[in-house]
Protein backbone atom coordinates (compact mmCIF):
# COMPACT_ATOMS: atom_id res chain seq x y z
CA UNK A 1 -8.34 113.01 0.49
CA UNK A 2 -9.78 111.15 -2.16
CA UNK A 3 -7.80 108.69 -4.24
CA UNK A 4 -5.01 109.17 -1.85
CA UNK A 5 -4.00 106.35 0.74
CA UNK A 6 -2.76 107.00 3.98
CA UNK A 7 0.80 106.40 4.26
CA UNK A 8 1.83 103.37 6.66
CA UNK A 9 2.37 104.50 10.09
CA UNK A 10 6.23 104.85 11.17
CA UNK A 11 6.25 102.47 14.07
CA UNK A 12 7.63 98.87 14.33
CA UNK A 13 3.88 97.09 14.03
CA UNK A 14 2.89 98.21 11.04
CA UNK A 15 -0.57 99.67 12.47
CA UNK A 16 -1.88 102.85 14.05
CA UNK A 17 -1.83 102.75 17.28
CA UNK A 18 -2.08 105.01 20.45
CA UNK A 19 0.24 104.91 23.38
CA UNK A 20 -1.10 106.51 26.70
CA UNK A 21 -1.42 106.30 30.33
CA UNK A 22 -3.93 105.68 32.96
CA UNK A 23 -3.98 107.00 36.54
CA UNK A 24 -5.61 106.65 39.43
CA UNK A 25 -5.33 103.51 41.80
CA UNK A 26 -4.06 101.06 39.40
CA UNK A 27 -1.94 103.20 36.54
CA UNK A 28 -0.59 101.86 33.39
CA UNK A 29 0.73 102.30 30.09
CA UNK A 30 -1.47 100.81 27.05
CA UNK A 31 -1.02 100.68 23.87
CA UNK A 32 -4.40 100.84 21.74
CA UNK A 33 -5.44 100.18 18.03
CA UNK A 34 -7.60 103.45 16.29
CA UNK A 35 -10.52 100.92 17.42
CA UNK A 36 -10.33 101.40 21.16
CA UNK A 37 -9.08 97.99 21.54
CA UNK A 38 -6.03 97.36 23.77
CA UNK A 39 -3.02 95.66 21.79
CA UNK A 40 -1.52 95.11 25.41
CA UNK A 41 -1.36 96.86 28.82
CA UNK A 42 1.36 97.39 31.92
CA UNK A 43 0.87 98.10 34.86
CA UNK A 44 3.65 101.51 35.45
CA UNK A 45 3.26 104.38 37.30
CA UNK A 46 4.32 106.73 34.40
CA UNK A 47 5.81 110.79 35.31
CA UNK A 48 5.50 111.54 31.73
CA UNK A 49 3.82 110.84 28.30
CA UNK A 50 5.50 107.86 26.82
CA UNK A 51 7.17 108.82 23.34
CA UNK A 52 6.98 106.02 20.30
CA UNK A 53 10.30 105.86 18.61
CA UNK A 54 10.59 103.30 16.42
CA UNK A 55 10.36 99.71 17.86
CA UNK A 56 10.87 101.37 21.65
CA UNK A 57 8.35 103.28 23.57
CA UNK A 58 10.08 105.73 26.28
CA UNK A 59 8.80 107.34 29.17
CA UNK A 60 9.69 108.22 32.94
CA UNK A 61 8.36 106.54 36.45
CA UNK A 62 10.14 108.65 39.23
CA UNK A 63 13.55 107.13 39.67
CA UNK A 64 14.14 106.03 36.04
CA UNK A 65 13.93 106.90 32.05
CA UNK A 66 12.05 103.68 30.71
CA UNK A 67 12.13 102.07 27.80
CA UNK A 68 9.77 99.85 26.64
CA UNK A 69 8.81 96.66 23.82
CA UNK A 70 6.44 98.61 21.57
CA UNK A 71 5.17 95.33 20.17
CA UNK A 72 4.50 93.57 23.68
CA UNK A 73 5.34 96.31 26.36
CA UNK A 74 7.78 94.63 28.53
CA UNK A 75 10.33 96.76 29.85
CA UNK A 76 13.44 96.78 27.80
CA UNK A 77 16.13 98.76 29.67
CA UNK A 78 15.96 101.70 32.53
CA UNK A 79 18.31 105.10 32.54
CA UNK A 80 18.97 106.84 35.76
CA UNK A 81 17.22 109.89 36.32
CA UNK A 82 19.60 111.13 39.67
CA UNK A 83 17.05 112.86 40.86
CA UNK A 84 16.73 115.01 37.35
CA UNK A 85 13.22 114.88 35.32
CA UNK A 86 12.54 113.46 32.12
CA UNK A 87 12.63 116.15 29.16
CA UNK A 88 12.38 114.09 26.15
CA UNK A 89 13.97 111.85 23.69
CA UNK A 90 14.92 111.34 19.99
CA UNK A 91 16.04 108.70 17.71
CA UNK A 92 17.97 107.83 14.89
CA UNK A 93 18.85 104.47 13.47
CA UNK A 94 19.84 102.53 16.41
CA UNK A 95 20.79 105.34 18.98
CA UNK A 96 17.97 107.00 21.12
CA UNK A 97 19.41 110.20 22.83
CA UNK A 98 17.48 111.80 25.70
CA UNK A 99 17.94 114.09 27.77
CA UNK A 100 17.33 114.42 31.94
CA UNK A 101 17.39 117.98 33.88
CA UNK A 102 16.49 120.07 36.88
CA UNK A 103 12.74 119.25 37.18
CA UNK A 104 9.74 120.90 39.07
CA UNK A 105 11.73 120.66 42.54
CA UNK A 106 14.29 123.51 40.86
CA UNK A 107 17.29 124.37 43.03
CA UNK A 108 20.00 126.57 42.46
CA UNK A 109 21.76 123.88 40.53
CA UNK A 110 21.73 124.38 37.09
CA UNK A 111 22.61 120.83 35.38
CA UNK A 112 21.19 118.59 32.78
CA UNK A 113 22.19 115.10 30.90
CA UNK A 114 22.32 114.23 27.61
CA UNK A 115 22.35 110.12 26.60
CA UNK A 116 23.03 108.63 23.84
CA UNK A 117 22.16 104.58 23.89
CA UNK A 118 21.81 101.82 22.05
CA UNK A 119 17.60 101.76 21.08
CA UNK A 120 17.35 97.97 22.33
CA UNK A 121 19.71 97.50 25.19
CA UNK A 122 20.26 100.78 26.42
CA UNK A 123 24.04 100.62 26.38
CA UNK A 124 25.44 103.82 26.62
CA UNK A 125 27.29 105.38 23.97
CA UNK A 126 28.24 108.78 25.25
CA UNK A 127 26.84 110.66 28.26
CA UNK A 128 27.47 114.57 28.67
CA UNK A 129 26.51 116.37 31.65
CA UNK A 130 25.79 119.90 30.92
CA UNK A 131 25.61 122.89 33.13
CA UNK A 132 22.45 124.45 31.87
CA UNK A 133 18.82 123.83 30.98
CA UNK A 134 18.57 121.56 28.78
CA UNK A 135 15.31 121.70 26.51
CA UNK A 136 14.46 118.00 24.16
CA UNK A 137 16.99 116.71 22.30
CA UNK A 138 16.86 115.60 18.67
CA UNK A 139 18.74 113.30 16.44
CA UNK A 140 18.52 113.53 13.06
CA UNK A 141 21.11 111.65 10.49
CA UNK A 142 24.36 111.81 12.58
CA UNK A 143 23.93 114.66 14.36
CA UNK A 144 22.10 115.66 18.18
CA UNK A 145 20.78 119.16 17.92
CA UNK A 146 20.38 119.89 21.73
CA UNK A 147 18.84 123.28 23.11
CA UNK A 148 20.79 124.47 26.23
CA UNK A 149 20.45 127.51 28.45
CA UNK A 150 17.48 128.87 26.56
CA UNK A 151 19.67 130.87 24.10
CA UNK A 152 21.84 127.76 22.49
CA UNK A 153 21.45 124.78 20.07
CA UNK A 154 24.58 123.04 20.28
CA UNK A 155 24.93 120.58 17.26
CA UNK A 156 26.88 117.93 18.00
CA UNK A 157 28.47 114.51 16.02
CA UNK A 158 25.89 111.56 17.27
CA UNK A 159 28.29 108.92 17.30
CA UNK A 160 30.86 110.50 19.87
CA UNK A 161 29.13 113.63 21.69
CA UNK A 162 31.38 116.14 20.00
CA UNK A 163 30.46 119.45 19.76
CA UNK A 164 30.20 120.26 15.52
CA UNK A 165 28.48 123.50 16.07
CA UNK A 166 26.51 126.01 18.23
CA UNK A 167 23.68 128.66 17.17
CA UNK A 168 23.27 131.30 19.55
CA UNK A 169 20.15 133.30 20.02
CA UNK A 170 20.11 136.60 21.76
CA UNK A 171 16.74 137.54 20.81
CA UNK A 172 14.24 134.85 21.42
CA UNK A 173 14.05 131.70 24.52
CA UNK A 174 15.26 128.10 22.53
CA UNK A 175 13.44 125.55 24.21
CA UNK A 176 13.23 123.11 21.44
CA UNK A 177 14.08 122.10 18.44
């Protein structure tokens, strides 16, 4: 609009940028400026779109939740999948909390985990493993709102896992939040 500057963009450079991935016969993540040029590139075979939060960039290959430098790309810390897919991942300060669950292959097991780890290390804080479908987390303030079992968002105390509260729905699917 006119006379009205664009706010500075929430990331740990400073500058708009794009994260994406490349496939094909040599697949990678890269991080570009709004000018198409590359502000680095890594070569990762990437199972789902990588997610900026904050000074971390997270995304999947198939064994392992990722995390990765957003200024230079280099791989920070890994997460175990166990065989679970990727849904998604929030953050809050310091704590990124994502969540892993029965993927594509399906099964009669119904189970899901929910992290919560240190943004730069990936030291856990807390791990919960849920019977259910779990849909992406978020964490806002101190709190994880978590969809579960398509009819639940359990709210729950970001620091220690605990269960604060749970909305039920009975009338519509909860898949996110």
């Amino acid at each position: 609009l006119p006379g009205v500057r664009p706010a500075a963009p929430n990331n740990a450079i400073g500058q708009p940028m794009v994260v994406a991935t490349t496939h094909g016969e040599t697949p990678e993540v890269i991080a570009l400026g709004l000018d198409g040029v590359p502000i680095w590139r890594k070569a990762f075979d990437a199972r789902t779109r990588p997610e900026i939060l904050g000074d971390v960039i997270l995304t999947s290959r198939r064994d392992a939740v990722v995390a990765l430098d957003l200024r230079t790309g280099n791989e920070l810390w890994t997460g175990p999948l166990e065989s679970l897919a990727y849904v998604g991942a929030s953050r809050t300060g310091n704590t990124v909390l994502y969540g892993v669950r029965v993927g594509a292959a399906g099964g009669a097991t119904r189970v899901g985990h929910l992290r919560a780890v240190d943004a730069r290390t990936g030291r856990g804080i807390w791990d919960h493993e849920i019977a259910g479908v779990l849909g992406r987390p978020v964490a806002y303030g101190n709190y994880a709102f978590v969809p579960w079992d398509r009819q639940n968002i359990a709210i729950l105390d970001l620091a220690t896992g605990l269960e604060k509260a749970r909305l039920r729905s009975t009338d519509d699917v909860l898949a996110w939040v």
